[in-house]
């Protein structure tokens, strides 16, 4: 099983905020709130069955915790270990709730996937930068409080010149920002292949397939390129039997 499990303490963070929102909604619309300290009564068609735990336990453990566990199991079934390491690492860079999800070890596990950019020496330097950076942006520099996402975090690092103080941390943030774009581009390419390399055109070589996929995927870019420009570029590539 991939390492996407969370503790009950971590679940309680989400439970408390959800409970507050539900209570505010009920008060606003005059909906009676349950007494969380009373024994939970399971209503059935024929009778109401009283159990030996409270209403709070039912909603928090039997409903909220169980749904989270189902979602985690679904994530584990859909994503392999490498993908889970990437997602866990990116989540640890999230600055919501004053970097409450920050975990250096999970970030370093994600970093090991980028062999070309982080060798053994850079890994040690990155770990040192992460220790100093989290103290700086979480406990000292109040300009980094209440940021809304990695995009805002990267911009704030540049504005405060901290991208020069922690260059490897800034590189890691950029990788995290590029990840959704890279994944989306791959998905678009595979989707395009179903339409381009079909049963009638299943013998095209890789070079011709690449030439067809790029214009199909990047339609918005190629809309601004005239046919005359394409013809001139094609004609200048090599000698042809005839001019287009």
Coordinates of C-alpha atoms in Angstrom, one line a residue:
X1 CA 0.0 0.0 0.0
X2 CA 1.4 3.4 -0.9
X3 CA 2.2 5.9 1.8
X4 CA -0.9 8.1 1.5
X5 CA -2.3 7.1 5.0
X6 CA -2.9 9.9 7.5
X7 CA -3.4 9.8 11.3
X8 CA -6.6 10.6 13.2
X9 CA -4.9 13.8 14.4
X10 CA -4.5 14.9 10.8
X11 CA -8.1 13.9 10.1
X12 CA -9.3 16.0 13.0
X13 CA -8.0 19.1 11.3
X14 CA -10.4 18.6 8.5
X15 CA -13.2 17.4 10.8
X16 CA -13.2 20.5 12.9
X17 CA -13.4 22.9 9.9
X18 CA -16.2 20.8 8.3
X19 CA -18.1 20.7 11.6
X20 CA -17.9 24.4 11.9
X21 CA -19.2 24.9 8.4
X22 CA -22.1 22.5 8.9
X23 CA -23.1 24.1 12.1
X24 CA -23.0 27.6 10.6
X25 CA -25.2 26.4 7.7
X26 CA -27.7 24.8 10.1
X27 CA -27.9 28.0 12.2
X28 CA -28.3 30.1 9.1
X29 CA -31.2 28.0 7.8
X30 CA -32.8 27.2 11.2
X31 CA -32.0 23.5 11.1
X32 CA -31.8 21.9 14.5
X33 CA -28.4 20.8 15.6
X34 CA -27.9 17.4 17.1
X35 CA -26.7 16.9 20.7
X36 CA -23.3 15.3 20.1
X37 CA -23.1 13.9 23.6
X38 CA -26.3 11.9 23.4
X39 CA -26.2 8.2 22.4
X40 CA -26.6 7.8 18.6
X41 CA -30.0 6.5 17.6
X42 CA -30.0 4.6 14.3
X43 CA -33.4 5.1 12.8
X44 CA -34.9 2.1 10.9
X45 CA -38.1 1.3 9.3
X46 CA -39.5 -0.6 12.3
X47 CA -37.7 0.8 15.3
X48 CA -34.9 3.1 16.5
X49 CA -31.9 1.2 17.6
X50 CA -29.8 2.9 20.3
X51 CA -26.1 2.1 20.1
X52 CA -23.4 2.4 22.8
X53 CA -21.6 5.4 21.3
X54 CA -22.4 9.0 21.0
X55 CA -23.7 11.0 18.1
X56 CA -20.4 12.8 17.8
X57 CA -18.6 9.4 17.4
X58 CA -20.9 8.3 14.7
X59 CA -20.5 11.4 12.5
X60 CA -16.8 11.7 13.1
X61 CA -15.6 8.1 13.1
X62 CA -18.3 6.1 11.3
X63 CA -19.0 8.7 8.6
X64 CA -16.1 11.3 8.2
X65 CA -13.1 9.0 9.0
X66 CA -14.6 6.2 6.9
X67 CA -15.1 8.4 3.9
X68 CA -11.5 9.6 4.1
X69 CA -10.2 6.0 4.3
X70 CA -12.3 5.1 1.2
X71 CA -10.8 8.0 -0.7
X72 CA -7.3 7.1 0.4
X73 CA -7.8 3.5 -0.7
X74 CA -9.1 4.8 -4.1
X75 CA -6.0 6.9 -4.4
X76 CA -3.7 4.0 -3.6
X77 CA -5.5 1.8 -6.2
X78 CA -5.2 4.5 -8.9
X79 CA -1.6 5.8 -8.3
X80 CA 1.6 3.8 -8.2
X81 CA 4.4 4.4 -5.7
X82 CA 6.3 6.9 -7.8
X83 CA 3.2 9.0 -8.4
X84 CA 2.3 8.9 -4.7
X85 CA 5.8 10.1 -3.8
X86 CA 5.4 13.1 -6.2
X87 CA 2.0 14.0 -4.8
X88 CA 3.1 13.7 -1.2
X89 CA 6.1 15.8 -1.9
X90 CA 4.1 18.5 -3.6
X91 CA 1.5 18.5 -0.7
X92 CA 4.3 19.0 1.8
X93 CA 5.3 22.3 0.0
X94 CA 1.7 23.6 0.5
X95 CA 1.7 26.7 2.7
X96 CA -1.9 26.3 3.9
X97 CA -2.4 26.5 7.7
X98 CA 1.2 27.9 8.1
X99 CA 2.9 25.0 6.3
X100 CA 1.2 22.5 8.6
X101 CA 1.8 19.7 6.0
X102 CA 5.6 20.4 5.7
X103 CA 7.6 17.2 5.9
X104 CA 11.3 17.3 4.9
X105 CA 11.6 13.5 4.5
X106 CA 8.7 13.3 2.1
X107 CA 10.1 16.2 0.1
X108 CA 13.5 14.5 -0.1
X109 CA 11.9 11.3 -1.3
X110 CA 10.2 13.3 -4.1
X111 CA 13.5 15.0 -5.0
X112 CA 15.2 11.6 -5.5
X113 CA 13.1 11.2 -8.6
X114 CA 14.9 14.1 -10.3
X115 CA 18.3 12.5 -10.6
X116 CA 19.7 14.9 -13.2
X117 CA 19.0 18.0 -11.0
X118 CA 19.6 16.7 -7.5
X119 CA 22.8 14.6 -7.0
X120 CA 24.0 13.4 -3.6
X121 CA 25.7 16.7 -2.8
X122 CA 22.7 18.8 -3.8
X123 CA 20.4 16.6 -1.7
X124 CA 22.4 17.4 1.4
X125 CA 22.4 21.1 0.5
X126 CA 18.7 21.0 -0.2
X127 CA 18.0 19.4 3.2
X128 CA 19.9 22.1 4.9
X129 CA 18.1 24.8 2.9
X130 CA 14.7 23.3 3.7
X131 CA 15.5 23.4 7.5
X132 CA 16.4 27.1 7.3
X133 CA 13.7 28.0 4.9
X134 CA 10.8 26.6 6.9
X135 CA 12.0 28.5 10.0
X136 CA 12.4 31.7 8.0
X137 CA 9.0 31.7 6.1
X138 CA 6.9 30.1 8.9
X139 CA 8.2 31.6 12.1
X140 CA 10.1 34.8 11.1
X141 CA 8.9 36.4 7.9
X142 CA 5.2 37.2 8.2
X143 CA 5.0 38.1 4.5
X144 CA 4.6 34.4 3.8
X145 CA 1.6 33.9 6.0
X146 CA -1.8 33.2 4.5
X147 CA -0.5 32.5 0.9
X148 CA -3.0 30.9 -1.4
X149 CA -0.9 28.4 -3.4
X150 CA 2.4 27.4 -4.9
X151 CA 2.2 30.0 -7.6
X152 CA 1.9 32.8 -5.0
X153 CA 4.7 31.2 -3.0
X154 CA 7.1 31.2 -5.9
X155 CA 6.2 34.8 -6.7
X156 CA 6.8 35.8 -3.0
X157 CA 10.1 34.0 -3.0
X158 CA 11.2 36.1 -6.0
X159 CA 9.8 39.4 -4.5
X160 CA 11.7 38.9 -1.2
X161 CA 14.9 37.7 -3.0
X162 CA 14.7 34.4 -1.0
X163 CA 14.9 32.5 -4.3
X164 CA 18.6 33.5 -4.2
X165 CA 19.0 32.5 -0.6
X166 CA 17.3 29.1 -1.1
X167 CA 17.9 28.3 -4.8
X168 CA 17.3 24.6 -4.5
X169 CA 14.0 25.1 -2.6
X170 CA 12.9 27.5 -5.3
X171 CA 13.9 25.0 -8.0
X172 CA 11.8 22.4 -6.2
X173 CA 8.8 24.8 -6.1
X174 CA 9.2 25.3 -9.9
X175 CA 9.2 21.6 -10.5
X176 CA 6.0 21.3 -8.4
X177 CA 4.4 24.0 -10.6
X178 CA 5.4 22.3 -13.8
X179 CA 4.2 18.9 -12.8
X180 CA 0.5 19.5 -13.6
X181 CA 1.4 21.0 -17.0
X182 CA 3.7 18.1 -17.8
X183 CA 1.0 15.5 -16.8
X184 CA -1.7 17.4 -18.8
X185 CA 0.5 17.5 -21.9
X186 CA 1.1 13.8 -21.8
X187 CA -2.6 13.1 -21.3
X188 CA -3.4 15.3 -24.3
X189 CA -0.8 13.6 -26.4
X190 CA -2.2 10.1 -25.7
X191 CA -5.8 11.3 -26.3
X192 CA -4.7 12.8 -29.7
X193 CA -3.0 9.5 -30.7
X194 CA -6.4 7.7 -30.6
X195 CA -7.7 10.1 -33.4
X196 CA -4.5 10.3 -35.5
X197 CA -3.1 6.8 -35.5
X198 CA -6.4 5.0 -36.1
X199 CA -7.1 1.7 -38.0
X200 CA -6.7 3.4 -41.4
X201 CA -3.4 5.0 -40.5
X202 CA -1.7 2.5 -38.2
X203 CA 1.5 2.1 -40.2
X204 CA 2.9 5.7 -39.9
X205 CA 6.4 5.9 -38.4
X206 CA 7.2 7.8 -35.2
X207 CA 8.5 10.9 -37.0
X208 CA 5.4 11.4 -39.0
X209 CA 3.2 10.7 -35.9
X210 CA 5.1 13.4 -34.0
X211 CA 4.5 15.8 -36.8
X212 CA 0.8 15.1 -36.7
X213 CA 0.3 15.1 -33.0
X214 CA 2.1 18.5 -32.3
X215 CA -0.3 20.6 -34.5
X216 CA -3.3 18.6 -33.2
X217 CA -2.5 19.2 -29.6
X218 CA -1.3 22.8 -30.0
X219 CA -4.2 24.0 -32.1
X220 CA -4.3 27.4 -30.6
X221 CA -0.7 28.1 -31.5
X222 CA -1.0 26.8 -35.1
X223 CA -4.1 28.9 -35.7
X224 CA -1.9 31.9 -35.9
X225 CA 0.4 30.4 -38.5
X226 CA -0.6 30.9 -42.1
X227 CA -0.7 28.2 -44.7
X228 CA 1.9 30.1 -46.8
X229 CA 4.4 30.0 -43.9
X230 CA 3.9 26.2 -43.5
X231 CA 4.3 25.6 -47.2
X232 CA 7.5 27.7 -47.3
X233 CA 9.0 25.9 -44.3
X234 CA 8.1 22.5 -45.7
X235 CA 9.4 23.4 -49.2
X236 CA 12.7 24.5 -47.7
X237 CA 13.3 21.4 -45.7
X238 CA 14.6 19.3 -48.6
X239 CA 14.3 18.9 -52.4
X240 CA 10.9 17.8 -53.6
X241 CA 9.7 16.6 -56.9
X242 CA 7.2 19.5 -57.2
X243 CA 6.5 22.8 -55.5
X244 CA 3.3 23.1 -53.4

